[in-house]
Short mmCIF file of C-alpha atoms in Angstrom, two decimals:
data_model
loop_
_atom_site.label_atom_id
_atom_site.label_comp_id
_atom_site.label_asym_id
_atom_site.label_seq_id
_atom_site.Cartn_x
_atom_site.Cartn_y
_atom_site.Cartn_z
CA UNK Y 287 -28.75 -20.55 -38.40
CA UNK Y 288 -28.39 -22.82 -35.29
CA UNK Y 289 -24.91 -21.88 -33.19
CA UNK Y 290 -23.97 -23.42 -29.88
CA UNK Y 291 -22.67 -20.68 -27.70
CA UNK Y 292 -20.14 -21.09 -24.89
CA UNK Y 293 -20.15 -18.12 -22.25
CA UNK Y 294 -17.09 -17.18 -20.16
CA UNK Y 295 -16.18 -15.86 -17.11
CA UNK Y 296 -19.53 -12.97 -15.99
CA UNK Y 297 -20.99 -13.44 -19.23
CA UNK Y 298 -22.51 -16.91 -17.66
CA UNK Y 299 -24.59 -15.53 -15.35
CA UNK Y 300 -26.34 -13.15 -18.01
CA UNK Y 301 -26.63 -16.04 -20.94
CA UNK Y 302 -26.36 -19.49 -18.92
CA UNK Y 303 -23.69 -21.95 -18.88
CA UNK Y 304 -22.57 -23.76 -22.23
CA UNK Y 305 -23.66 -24.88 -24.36
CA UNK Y 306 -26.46 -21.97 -25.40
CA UNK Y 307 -28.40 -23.05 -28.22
CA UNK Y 308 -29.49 -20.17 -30.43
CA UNK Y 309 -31.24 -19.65 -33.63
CA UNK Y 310 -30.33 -16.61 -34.79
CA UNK Y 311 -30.48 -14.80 -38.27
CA UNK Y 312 -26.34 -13.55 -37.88
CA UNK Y 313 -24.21 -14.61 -40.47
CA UNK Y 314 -20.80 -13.29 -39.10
CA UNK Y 315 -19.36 -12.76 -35.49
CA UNK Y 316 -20.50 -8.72 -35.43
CA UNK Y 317 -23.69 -9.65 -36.67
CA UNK Y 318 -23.94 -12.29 -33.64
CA UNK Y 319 -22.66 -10.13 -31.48
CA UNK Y 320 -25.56 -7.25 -32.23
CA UNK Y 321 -27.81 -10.03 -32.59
CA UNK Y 322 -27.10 -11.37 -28.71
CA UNK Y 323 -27.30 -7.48 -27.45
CA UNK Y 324 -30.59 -7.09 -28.64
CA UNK Y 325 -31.89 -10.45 -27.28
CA UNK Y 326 -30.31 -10.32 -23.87
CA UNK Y 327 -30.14 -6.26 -22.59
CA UNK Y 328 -28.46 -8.09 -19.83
CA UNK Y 329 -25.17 -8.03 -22.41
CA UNK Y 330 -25.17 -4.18 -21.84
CA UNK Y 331 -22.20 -3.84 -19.80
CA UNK Y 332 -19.90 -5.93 -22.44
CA UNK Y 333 -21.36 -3.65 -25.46
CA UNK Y 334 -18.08 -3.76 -27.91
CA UNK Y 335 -16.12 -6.05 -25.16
CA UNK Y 336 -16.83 -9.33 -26.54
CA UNK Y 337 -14.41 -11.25 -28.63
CA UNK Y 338 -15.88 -14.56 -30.45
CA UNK Y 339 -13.30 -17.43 -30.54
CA UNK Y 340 -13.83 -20.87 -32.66
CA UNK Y 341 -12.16 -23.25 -31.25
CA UNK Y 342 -8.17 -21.84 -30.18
CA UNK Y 343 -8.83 -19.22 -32.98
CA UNK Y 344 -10.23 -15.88 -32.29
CA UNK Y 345 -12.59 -14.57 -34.68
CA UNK Y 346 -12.31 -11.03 -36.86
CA UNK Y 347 -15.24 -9.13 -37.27
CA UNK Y 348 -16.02 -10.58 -40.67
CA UNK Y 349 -15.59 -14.03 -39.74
CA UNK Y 350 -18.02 -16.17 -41.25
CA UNK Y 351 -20.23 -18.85 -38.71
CA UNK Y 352 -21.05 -22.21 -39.99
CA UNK Y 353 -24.17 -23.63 -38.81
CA UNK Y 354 -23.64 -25.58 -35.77
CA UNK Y 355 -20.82 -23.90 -35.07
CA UNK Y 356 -19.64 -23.81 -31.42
CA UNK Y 357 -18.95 -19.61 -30.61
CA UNK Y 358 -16.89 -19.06 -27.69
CA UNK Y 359 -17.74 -15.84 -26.01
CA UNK Y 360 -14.83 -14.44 -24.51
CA UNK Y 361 -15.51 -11.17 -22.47
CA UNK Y 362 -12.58 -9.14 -20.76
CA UNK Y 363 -10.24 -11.16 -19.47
CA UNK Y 364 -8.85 -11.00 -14.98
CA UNK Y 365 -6.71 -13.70 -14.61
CA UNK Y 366 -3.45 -12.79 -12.79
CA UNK K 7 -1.85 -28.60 -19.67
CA UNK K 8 1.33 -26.96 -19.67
CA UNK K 9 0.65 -23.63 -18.44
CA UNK K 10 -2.60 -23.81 -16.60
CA UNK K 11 -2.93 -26.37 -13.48
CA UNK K 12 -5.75 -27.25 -10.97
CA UNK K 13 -3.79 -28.21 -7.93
CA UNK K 14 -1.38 -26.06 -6.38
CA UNK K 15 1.17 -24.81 -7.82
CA UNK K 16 4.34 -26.41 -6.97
CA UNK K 17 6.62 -23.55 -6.62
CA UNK K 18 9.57 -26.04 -5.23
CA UNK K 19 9.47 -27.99 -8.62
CA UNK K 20 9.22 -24.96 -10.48
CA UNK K 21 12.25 -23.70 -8.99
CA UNK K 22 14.10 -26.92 -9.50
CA UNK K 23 16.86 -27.79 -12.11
CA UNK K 24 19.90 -25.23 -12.02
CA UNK K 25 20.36 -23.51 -15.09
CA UNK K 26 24.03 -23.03 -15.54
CA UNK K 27 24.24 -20.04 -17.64
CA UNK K 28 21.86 -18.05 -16.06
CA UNK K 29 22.74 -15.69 -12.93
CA UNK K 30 19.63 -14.24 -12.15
CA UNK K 31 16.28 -15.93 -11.00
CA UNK K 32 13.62 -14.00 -10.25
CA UNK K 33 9.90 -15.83 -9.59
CA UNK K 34 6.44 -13.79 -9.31
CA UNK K 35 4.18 -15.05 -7.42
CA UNK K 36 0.37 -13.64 -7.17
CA UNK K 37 -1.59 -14.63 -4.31
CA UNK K 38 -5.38 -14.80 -3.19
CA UNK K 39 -6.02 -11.35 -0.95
CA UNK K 40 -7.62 -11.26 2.06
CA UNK K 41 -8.96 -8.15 0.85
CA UNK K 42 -10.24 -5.77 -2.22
CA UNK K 43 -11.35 -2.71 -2.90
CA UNK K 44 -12.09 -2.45 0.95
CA UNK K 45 -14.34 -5.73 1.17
CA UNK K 46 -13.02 -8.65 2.97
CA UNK K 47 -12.10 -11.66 0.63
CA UNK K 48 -12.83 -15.44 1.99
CA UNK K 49 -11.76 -17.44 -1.63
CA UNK K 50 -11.62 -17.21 -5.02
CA UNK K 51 -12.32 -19.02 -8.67
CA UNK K 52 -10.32 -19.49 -11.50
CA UNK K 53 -11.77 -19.76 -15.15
CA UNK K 54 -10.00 -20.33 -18.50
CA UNK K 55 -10.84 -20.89 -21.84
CA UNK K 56 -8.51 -23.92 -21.93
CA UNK K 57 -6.96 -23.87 -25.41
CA UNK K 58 -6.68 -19.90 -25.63
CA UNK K 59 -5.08 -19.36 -22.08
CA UNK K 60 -2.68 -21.94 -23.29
CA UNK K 61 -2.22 -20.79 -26.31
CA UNK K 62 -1.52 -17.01 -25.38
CA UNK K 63 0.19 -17.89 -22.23
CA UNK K 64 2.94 -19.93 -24.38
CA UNK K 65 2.81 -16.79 -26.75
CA UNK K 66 3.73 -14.65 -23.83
CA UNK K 67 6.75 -16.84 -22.87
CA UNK K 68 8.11 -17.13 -26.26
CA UNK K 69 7.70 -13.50 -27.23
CA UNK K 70 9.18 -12.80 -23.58
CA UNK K 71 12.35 -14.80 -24.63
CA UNK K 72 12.56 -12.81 -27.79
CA UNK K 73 11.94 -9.68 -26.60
CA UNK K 74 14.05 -9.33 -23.76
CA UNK K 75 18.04 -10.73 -22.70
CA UNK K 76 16.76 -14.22 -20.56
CA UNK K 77 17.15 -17.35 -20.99
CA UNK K 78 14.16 -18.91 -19.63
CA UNK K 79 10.21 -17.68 -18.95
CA UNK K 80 7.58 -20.34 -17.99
CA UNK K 81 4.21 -19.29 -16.33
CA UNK K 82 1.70 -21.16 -14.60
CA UNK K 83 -1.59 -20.21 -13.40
CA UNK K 84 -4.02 -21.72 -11.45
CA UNK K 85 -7.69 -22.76 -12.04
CA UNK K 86 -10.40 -23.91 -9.49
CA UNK K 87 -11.50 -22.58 -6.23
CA UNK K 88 -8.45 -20.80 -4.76
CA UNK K 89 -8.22 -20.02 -0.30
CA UNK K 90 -6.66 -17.24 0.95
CA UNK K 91 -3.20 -17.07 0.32
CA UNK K 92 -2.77 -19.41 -2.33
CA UNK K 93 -1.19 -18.51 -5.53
CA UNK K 94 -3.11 -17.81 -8.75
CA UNK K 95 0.32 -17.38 -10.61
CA UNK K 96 3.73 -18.36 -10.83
CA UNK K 97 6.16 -16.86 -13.35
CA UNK K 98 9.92 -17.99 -13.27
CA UNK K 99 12.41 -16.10 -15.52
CA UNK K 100 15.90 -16.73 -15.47
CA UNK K 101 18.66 -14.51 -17.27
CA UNK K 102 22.25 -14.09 -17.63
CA UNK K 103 21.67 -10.28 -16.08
CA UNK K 104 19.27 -9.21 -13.77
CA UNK K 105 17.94 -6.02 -15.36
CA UNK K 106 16.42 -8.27 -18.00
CA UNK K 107 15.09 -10.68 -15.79
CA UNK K 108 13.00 -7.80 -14.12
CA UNK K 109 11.52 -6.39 -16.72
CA UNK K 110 10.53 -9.74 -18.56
CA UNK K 111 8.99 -10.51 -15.42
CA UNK K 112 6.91 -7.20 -15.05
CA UNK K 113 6.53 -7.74 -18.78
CA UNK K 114 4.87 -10.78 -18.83
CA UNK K 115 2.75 -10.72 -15.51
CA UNK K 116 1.19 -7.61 -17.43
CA UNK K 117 0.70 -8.80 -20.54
CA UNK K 118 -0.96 -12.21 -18.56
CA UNK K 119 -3.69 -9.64 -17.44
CA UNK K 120 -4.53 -7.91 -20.87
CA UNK K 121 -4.05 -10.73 -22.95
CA UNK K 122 -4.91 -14.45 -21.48
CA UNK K 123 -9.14 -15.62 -21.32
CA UNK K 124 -9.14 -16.04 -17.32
CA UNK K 125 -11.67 -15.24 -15.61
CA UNK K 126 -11.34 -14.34 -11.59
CA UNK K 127 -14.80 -14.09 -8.99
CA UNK K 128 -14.05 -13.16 -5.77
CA UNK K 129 -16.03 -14.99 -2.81
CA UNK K 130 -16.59 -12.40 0.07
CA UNK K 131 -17.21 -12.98 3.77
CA UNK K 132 -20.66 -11.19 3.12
CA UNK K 133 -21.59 -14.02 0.89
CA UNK K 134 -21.37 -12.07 -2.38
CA UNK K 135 -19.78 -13.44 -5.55
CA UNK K 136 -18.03 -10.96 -7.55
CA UNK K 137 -16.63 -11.18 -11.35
CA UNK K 138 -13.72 -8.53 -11.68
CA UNK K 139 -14.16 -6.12 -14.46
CA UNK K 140 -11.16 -7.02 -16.80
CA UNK K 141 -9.33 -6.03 -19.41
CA UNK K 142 -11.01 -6.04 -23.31
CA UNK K 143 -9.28 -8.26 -25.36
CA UNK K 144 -8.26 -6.29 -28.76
CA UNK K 145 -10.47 -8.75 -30.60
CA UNK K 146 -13.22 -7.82 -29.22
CA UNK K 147 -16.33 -6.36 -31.18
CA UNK A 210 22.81 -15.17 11.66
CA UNK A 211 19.77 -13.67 10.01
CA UNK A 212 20.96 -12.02 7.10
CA UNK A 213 24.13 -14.42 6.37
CA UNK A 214 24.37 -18.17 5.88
CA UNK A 215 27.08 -20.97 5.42
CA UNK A 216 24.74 -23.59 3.89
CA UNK A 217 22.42 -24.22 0.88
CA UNK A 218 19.88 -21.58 0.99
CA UNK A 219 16.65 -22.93 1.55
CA UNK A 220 14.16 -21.41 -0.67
CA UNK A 221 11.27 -23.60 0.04
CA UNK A 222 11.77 -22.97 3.96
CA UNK A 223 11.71 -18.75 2.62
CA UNK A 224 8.83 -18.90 0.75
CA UNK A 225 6.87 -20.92 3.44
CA UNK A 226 4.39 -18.79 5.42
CA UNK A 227 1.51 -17.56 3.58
CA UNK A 228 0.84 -14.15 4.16
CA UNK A 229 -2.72 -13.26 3.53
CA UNK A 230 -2.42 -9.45 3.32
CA UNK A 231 -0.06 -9.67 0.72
CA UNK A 232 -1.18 -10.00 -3.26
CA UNK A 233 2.34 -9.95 -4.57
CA UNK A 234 5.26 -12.02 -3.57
CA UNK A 235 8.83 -11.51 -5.75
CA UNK A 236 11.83 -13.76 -5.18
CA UNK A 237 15.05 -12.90 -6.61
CA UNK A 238 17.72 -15.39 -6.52
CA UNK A 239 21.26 -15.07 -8.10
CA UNK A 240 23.53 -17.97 -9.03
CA UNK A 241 26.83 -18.79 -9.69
CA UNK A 242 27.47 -18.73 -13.28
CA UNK A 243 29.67 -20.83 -15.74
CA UNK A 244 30.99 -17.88 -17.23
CA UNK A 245 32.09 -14.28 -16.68
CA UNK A 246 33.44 -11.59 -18.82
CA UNK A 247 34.31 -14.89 -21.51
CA UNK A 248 36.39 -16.26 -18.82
CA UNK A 249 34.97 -20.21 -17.46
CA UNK A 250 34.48 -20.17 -14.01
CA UNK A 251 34.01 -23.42 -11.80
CA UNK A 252 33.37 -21.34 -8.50
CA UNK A 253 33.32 -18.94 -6.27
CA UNK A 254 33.88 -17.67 -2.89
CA UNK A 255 31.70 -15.60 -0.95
CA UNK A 256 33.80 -14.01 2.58
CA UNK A 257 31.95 -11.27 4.70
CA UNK A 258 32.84 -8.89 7.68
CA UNK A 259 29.94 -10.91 9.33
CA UNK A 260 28.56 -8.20 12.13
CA UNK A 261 29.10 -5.31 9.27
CA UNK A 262 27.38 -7.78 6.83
CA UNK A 263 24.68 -8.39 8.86
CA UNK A 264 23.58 -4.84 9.84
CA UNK A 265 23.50 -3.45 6.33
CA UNK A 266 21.10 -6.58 5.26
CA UNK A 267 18.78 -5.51 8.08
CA UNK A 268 19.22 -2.02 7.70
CA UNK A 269 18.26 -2.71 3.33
CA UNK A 270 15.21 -4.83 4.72
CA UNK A 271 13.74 -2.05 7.36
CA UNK A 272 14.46 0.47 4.44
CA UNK A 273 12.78 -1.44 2.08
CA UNK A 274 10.00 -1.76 4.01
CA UNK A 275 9.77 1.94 4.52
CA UNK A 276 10.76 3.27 1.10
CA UNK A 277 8.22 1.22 -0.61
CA UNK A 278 4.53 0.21 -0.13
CA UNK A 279 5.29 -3.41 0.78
CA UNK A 280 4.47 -6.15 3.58
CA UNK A 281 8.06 -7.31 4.43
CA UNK A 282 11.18 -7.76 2.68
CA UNK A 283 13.71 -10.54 3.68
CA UNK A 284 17.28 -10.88 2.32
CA UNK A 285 19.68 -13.93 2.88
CA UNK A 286 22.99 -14.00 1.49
CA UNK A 287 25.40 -16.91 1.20
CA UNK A 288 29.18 -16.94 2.17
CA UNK A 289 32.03 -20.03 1.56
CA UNK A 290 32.55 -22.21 -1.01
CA UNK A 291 30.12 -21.80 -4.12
CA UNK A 292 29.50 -24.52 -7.22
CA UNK A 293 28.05 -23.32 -10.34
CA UNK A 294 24.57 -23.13 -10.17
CA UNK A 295 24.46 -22.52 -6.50
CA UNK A 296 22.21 -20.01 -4.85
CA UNK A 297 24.47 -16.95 -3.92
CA UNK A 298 21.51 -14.46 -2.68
CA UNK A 299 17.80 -14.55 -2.14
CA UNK A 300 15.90 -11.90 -1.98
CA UNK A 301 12.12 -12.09 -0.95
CA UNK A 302 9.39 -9.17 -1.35
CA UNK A 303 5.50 -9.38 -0.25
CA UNK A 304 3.43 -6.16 -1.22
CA UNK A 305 -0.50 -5.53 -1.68
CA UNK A 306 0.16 -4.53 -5.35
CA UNK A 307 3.04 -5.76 -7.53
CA UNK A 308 4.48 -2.72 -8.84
CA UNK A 309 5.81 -1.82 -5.25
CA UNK A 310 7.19 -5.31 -5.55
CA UNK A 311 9.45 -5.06 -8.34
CA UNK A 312 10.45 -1.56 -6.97
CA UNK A 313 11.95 -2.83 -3.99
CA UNK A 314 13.13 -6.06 -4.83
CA UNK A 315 15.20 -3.90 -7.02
CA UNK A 316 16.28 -1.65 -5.19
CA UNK A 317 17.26 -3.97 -2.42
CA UNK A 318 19.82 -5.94 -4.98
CA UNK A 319 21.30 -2.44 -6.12
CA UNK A 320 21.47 -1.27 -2.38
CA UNK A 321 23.07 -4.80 -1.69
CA UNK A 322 25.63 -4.63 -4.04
CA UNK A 323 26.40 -0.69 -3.04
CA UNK A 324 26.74 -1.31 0.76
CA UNK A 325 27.03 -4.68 1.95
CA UNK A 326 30.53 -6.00 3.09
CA UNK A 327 30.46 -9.33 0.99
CA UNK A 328 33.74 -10.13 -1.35
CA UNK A 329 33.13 -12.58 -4.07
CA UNK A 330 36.30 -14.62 -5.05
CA UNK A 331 35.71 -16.33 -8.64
CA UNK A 332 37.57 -19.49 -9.23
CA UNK A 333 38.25 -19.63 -12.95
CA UNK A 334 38.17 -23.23 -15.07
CA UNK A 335 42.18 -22.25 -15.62
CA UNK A 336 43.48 -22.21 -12.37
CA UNK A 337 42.89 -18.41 -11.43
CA UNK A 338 41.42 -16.74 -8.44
CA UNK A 339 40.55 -13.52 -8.96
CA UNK A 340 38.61 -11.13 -6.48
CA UNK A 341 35.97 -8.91 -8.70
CA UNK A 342 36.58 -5.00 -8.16
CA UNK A 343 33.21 -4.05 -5.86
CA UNK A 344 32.06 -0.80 -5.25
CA UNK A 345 33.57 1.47 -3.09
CA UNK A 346 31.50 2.18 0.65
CA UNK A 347 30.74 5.65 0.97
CA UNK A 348 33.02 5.91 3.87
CA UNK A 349 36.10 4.62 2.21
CA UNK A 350 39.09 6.78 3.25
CA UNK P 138 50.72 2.80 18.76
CA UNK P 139 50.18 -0.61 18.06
CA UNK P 140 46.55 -2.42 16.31
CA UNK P 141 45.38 -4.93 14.97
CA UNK P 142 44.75 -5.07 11.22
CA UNK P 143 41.75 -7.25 10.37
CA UNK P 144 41.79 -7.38 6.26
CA UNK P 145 38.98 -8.58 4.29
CA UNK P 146 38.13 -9.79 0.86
CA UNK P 147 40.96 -8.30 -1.91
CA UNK P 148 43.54 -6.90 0.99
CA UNK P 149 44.06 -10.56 2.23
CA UNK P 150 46.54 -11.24 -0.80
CA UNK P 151 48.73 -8.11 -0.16
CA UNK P 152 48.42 -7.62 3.90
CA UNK P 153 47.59 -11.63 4.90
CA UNK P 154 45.10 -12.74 6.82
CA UNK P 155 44.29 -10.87 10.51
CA UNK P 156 45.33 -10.40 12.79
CA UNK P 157 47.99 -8.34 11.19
CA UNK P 158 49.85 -6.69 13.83
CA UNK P 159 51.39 -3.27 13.15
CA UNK P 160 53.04 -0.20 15.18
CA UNK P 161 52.22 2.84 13.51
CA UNK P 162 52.85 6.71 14.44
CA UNK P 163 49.20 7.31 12.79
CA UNK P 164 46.65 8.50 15.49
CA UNK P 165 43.42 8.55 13.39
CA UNK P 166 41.72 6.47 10.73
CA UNK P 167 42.95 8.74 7.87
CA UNK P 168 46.48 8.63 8.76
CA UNK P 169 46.02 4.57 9.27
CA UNK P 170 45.45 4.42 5.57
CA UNK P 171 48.11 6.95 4.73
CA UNK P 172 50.75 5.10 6.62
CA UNK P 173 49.40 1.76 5.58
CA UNK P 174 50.06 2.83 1.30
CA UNK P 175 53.22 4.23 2.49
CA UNK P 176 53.95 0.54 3.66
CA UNK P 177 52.70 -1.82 1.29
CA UNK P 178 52.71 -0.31 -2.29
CA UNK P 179 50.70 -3.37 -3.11
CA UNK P 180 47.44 -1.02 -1.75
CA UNK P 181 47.65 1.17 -4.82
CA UNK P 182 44.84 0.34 -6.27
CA UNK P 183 42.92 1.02 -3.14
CA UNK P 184 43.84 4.58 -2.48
CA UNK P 185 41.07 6.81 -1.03
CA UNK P 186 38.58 3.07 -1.92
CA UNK P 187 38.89 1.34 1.80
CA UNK P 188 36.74 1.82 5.09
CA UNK P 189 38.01 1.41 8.59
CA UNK P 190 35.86 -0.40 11.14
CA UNK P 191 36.13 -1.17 14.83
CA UNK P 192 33.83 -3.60 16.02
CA UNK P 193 30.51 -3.29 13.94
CA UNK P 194 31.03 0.92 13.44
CA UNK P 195 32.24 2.25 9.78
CA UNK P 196 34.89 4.61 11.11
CA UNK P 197 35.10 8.68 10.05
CA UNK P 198 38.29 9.82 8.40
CA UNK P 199 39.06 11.49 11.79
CA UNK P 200 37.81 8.70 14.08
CA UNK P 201 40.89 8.49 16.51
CA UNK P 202 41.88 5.22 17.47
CA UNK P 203 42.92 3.59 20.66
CA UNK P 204 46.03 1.21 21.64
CA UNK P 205 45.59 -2.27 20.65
CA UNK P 206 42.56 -1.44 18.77
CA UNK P 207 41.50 -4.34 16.12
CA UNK P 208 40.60 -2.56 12.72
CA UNK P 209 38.74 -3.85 10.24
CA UNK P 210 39.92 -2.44 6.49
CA UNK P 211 37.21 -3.06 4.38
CA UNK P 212 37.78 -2.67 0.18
CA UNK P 213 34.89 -2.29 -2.56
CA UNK P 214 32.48 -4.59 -2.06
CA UNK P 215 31.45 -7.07 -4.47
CA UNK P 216 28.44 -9.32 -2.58
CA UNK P 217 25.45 -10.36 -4.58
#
C-alpha cells in the first residue's frame, strides 16, 4: 500500500522532509510503525515514541491506513 | 491560527481589554536562553503540527477553565526562527482569586510541554543544531 | 519612588528589557474588581506610609531574589484613586527555570500583603466606604 | 510630652488626619498605645493590632520616644 508520510520535529532529519512516499506492506499504524523501524535503524531512538496522526486525529494502534493516506509522524513533543 | 503565531508575540495586546470580574492576572512568559545544558545558545526554531497544536492547545485552555476557579486562559506560542530573548510562549490567565490563577498557569504551561506537537532545535554558537529530546505523547506506539 | 506609583502602571514599560539569561518571566497583576464579598464596588483607594511602603517592597524584591533561584524580581504597587479594572499591583519575576518563578512570584504577593504598609479603601456601588481589615505587622503593639 | 500623631489607612476615621497633636504622660511606644485606647474608645478594634513608626523605623514596644516626636500609627495592612 502506497502512504505519504509527513515527519516532525528530529524525525526529519532521519526520514526526509514531507511528503515521504512509501510502499509498504502495513495495514495499521503499529504495523507502519514496525515496518518504518526496520527500514530506517536510524528510527532507533523513537522505538515506541511515535504517535501516527491523520489529519487533526491521532491514530490508535489498530487504526486502519487507506491507501494514499497522508501519516503524520509525530515524535515527542518540546514546545514550551 | 488562534493559538500558534509566526511574528512576535504581542504581549501588550494580549494583556489588553480589562476584565471586570477578574482580580488576578497572572501572564507566563517563556523566553529563548542564552544558554542550555552548559552550551551557549545563539537562536532557536519553532515547529508545529498546525491542526494538532491548535487543537490540543485550545483543549488545554478549555479544560484549564474547567478544571480550575478562572475566568479566562488563552495561550500563544510561537513558530519560526526565534533570537535570544524572544518569547516562545505566552499564557494569560485571569481569575477572581489568585491561588487559582497560579496553579492554572503552572497547570497549563506543563501540560503545553507533554501534550502539544512542537518541536524546539536549538542553534548554538558552535554551529550545532540540536532537537530537544521531548516528552512521548501517550499515543504513541 | 521605585516601589510606589500615583499613575497607571505601565506594564509594557515593565516588561521591556529582554533579559537573555532568563528562560522564565511571570507577571502578576491584580485589579480592582466589580465585586467583593457580594457587595458592588465602583472603586477603591489605595493610601501608603510611603518611606515604610517603599522599604518593605525592596526589602520583598532583594529577598526574593535570595530565597529563590531567580534573575530579578520587581514589584510596583499603585496608591490613589482606583476604577474597576485598574491595575492595583504588578509583580514581575525572571528565573532560568519556571518553577522558581511561580515560587517567588508567590511568595512575593503573600509577603506583600503580610508586611507592606498599603490600606485599600473600597468604594461600594451604594454609597459606602469601607477600609478592608489587613493583617496585622509583626510589630504591632 | 507632646507628639505628633501621624494616622494611616483605618485610624484616619477615628483620630483624623495628621498631624494629630497630643500631650501624653506615656514615655514609650507601648504606653503611647495604652494611653491612646484609653482616649479614643473608637481604637477598640485595634488593641495590641497597630505599629508605631518614627521616620522610616517600625518602633519596639519599649522604643522611648522624644519631645515633639512625629509618630506614625500604622493598623493591619491591607495593600495588594
Amino acid at each position: 500500500m502506497k502512504l505519504l508520510l509527513a515527519p516532525y520535529g528530529p524525525l526529519i532529519p532521519v526520514l526526509g522532509t514531507a511528503p515521504v512516499c512509501v510502499d509498504t506492506p502495513a495495514r495499521n499504524a503499529t504495523e507502519l510503525l514496525d515496518w518504518l523501524h526496520a527500514q530506517y535503524p536510524g528510527l532507533a531512538p523513537w522505538r515506541q515514541r511515535i504517535a501516527c496522526a491523520v489529519g487533526d486525529t491521532l491514530l490508535s494502534a489498530d487504526a486502519t491506513l487507506a491507501e494514499g493516506a497522508e501519516v503524520a509522524l509525530i515524535p515527542p513533543v518540546s514546545g514550551g | 491560527m488562534k493559538h500558534l503565531c509566526e511574528h512576535p508575540i504581542a504581549l501588550t495586546e494580549l494583556l489588553q481589554g480589562s476584565d471586570h470580574q477578574s482580580g488576578a492576572g497572572l501572564l507566563f512568559t517563556g523566553t529563548v536562553r542564552n544558554h542550555h545544558a552548559g552550551r551557549a545558545v545563539r537562536g532557536m526554531s519553532y515547529t508545529a503540527h498546525h491542526a494538532l497544536a491548535e487543537a490540543a492547545l485550545e483543549t488545554i485552555c478549555r479544560d484549564a477553565e474547567t478544571r480550575f476557579d478562572i475566568v479566562s486562559c488563552r495561550i500563544i506560542h510561537r513558530l519560526g526562527e526565534l533570537q535570544l530573548g524572544d518569547i516562545s510562549v505566552a499564557i494569560l490567565v485571569h481569575s477572581a482569586h489568585r491561588e487559582a490563577a497560579y496553579e492554572a498557569s503552572r497547570w497549563a504551561i506543563e501540560t503545553l510541554k507533554q501534550k502539544v506537537p512542537i518541536w524546539k532545535q536549538e542553534h548554538y554558537v558552535d554551529g550545532a543544531d540540536v532537537y530537544l529530546d521531548g516528552t512521548t505523547l501517550d499515543q504513541a506506539l
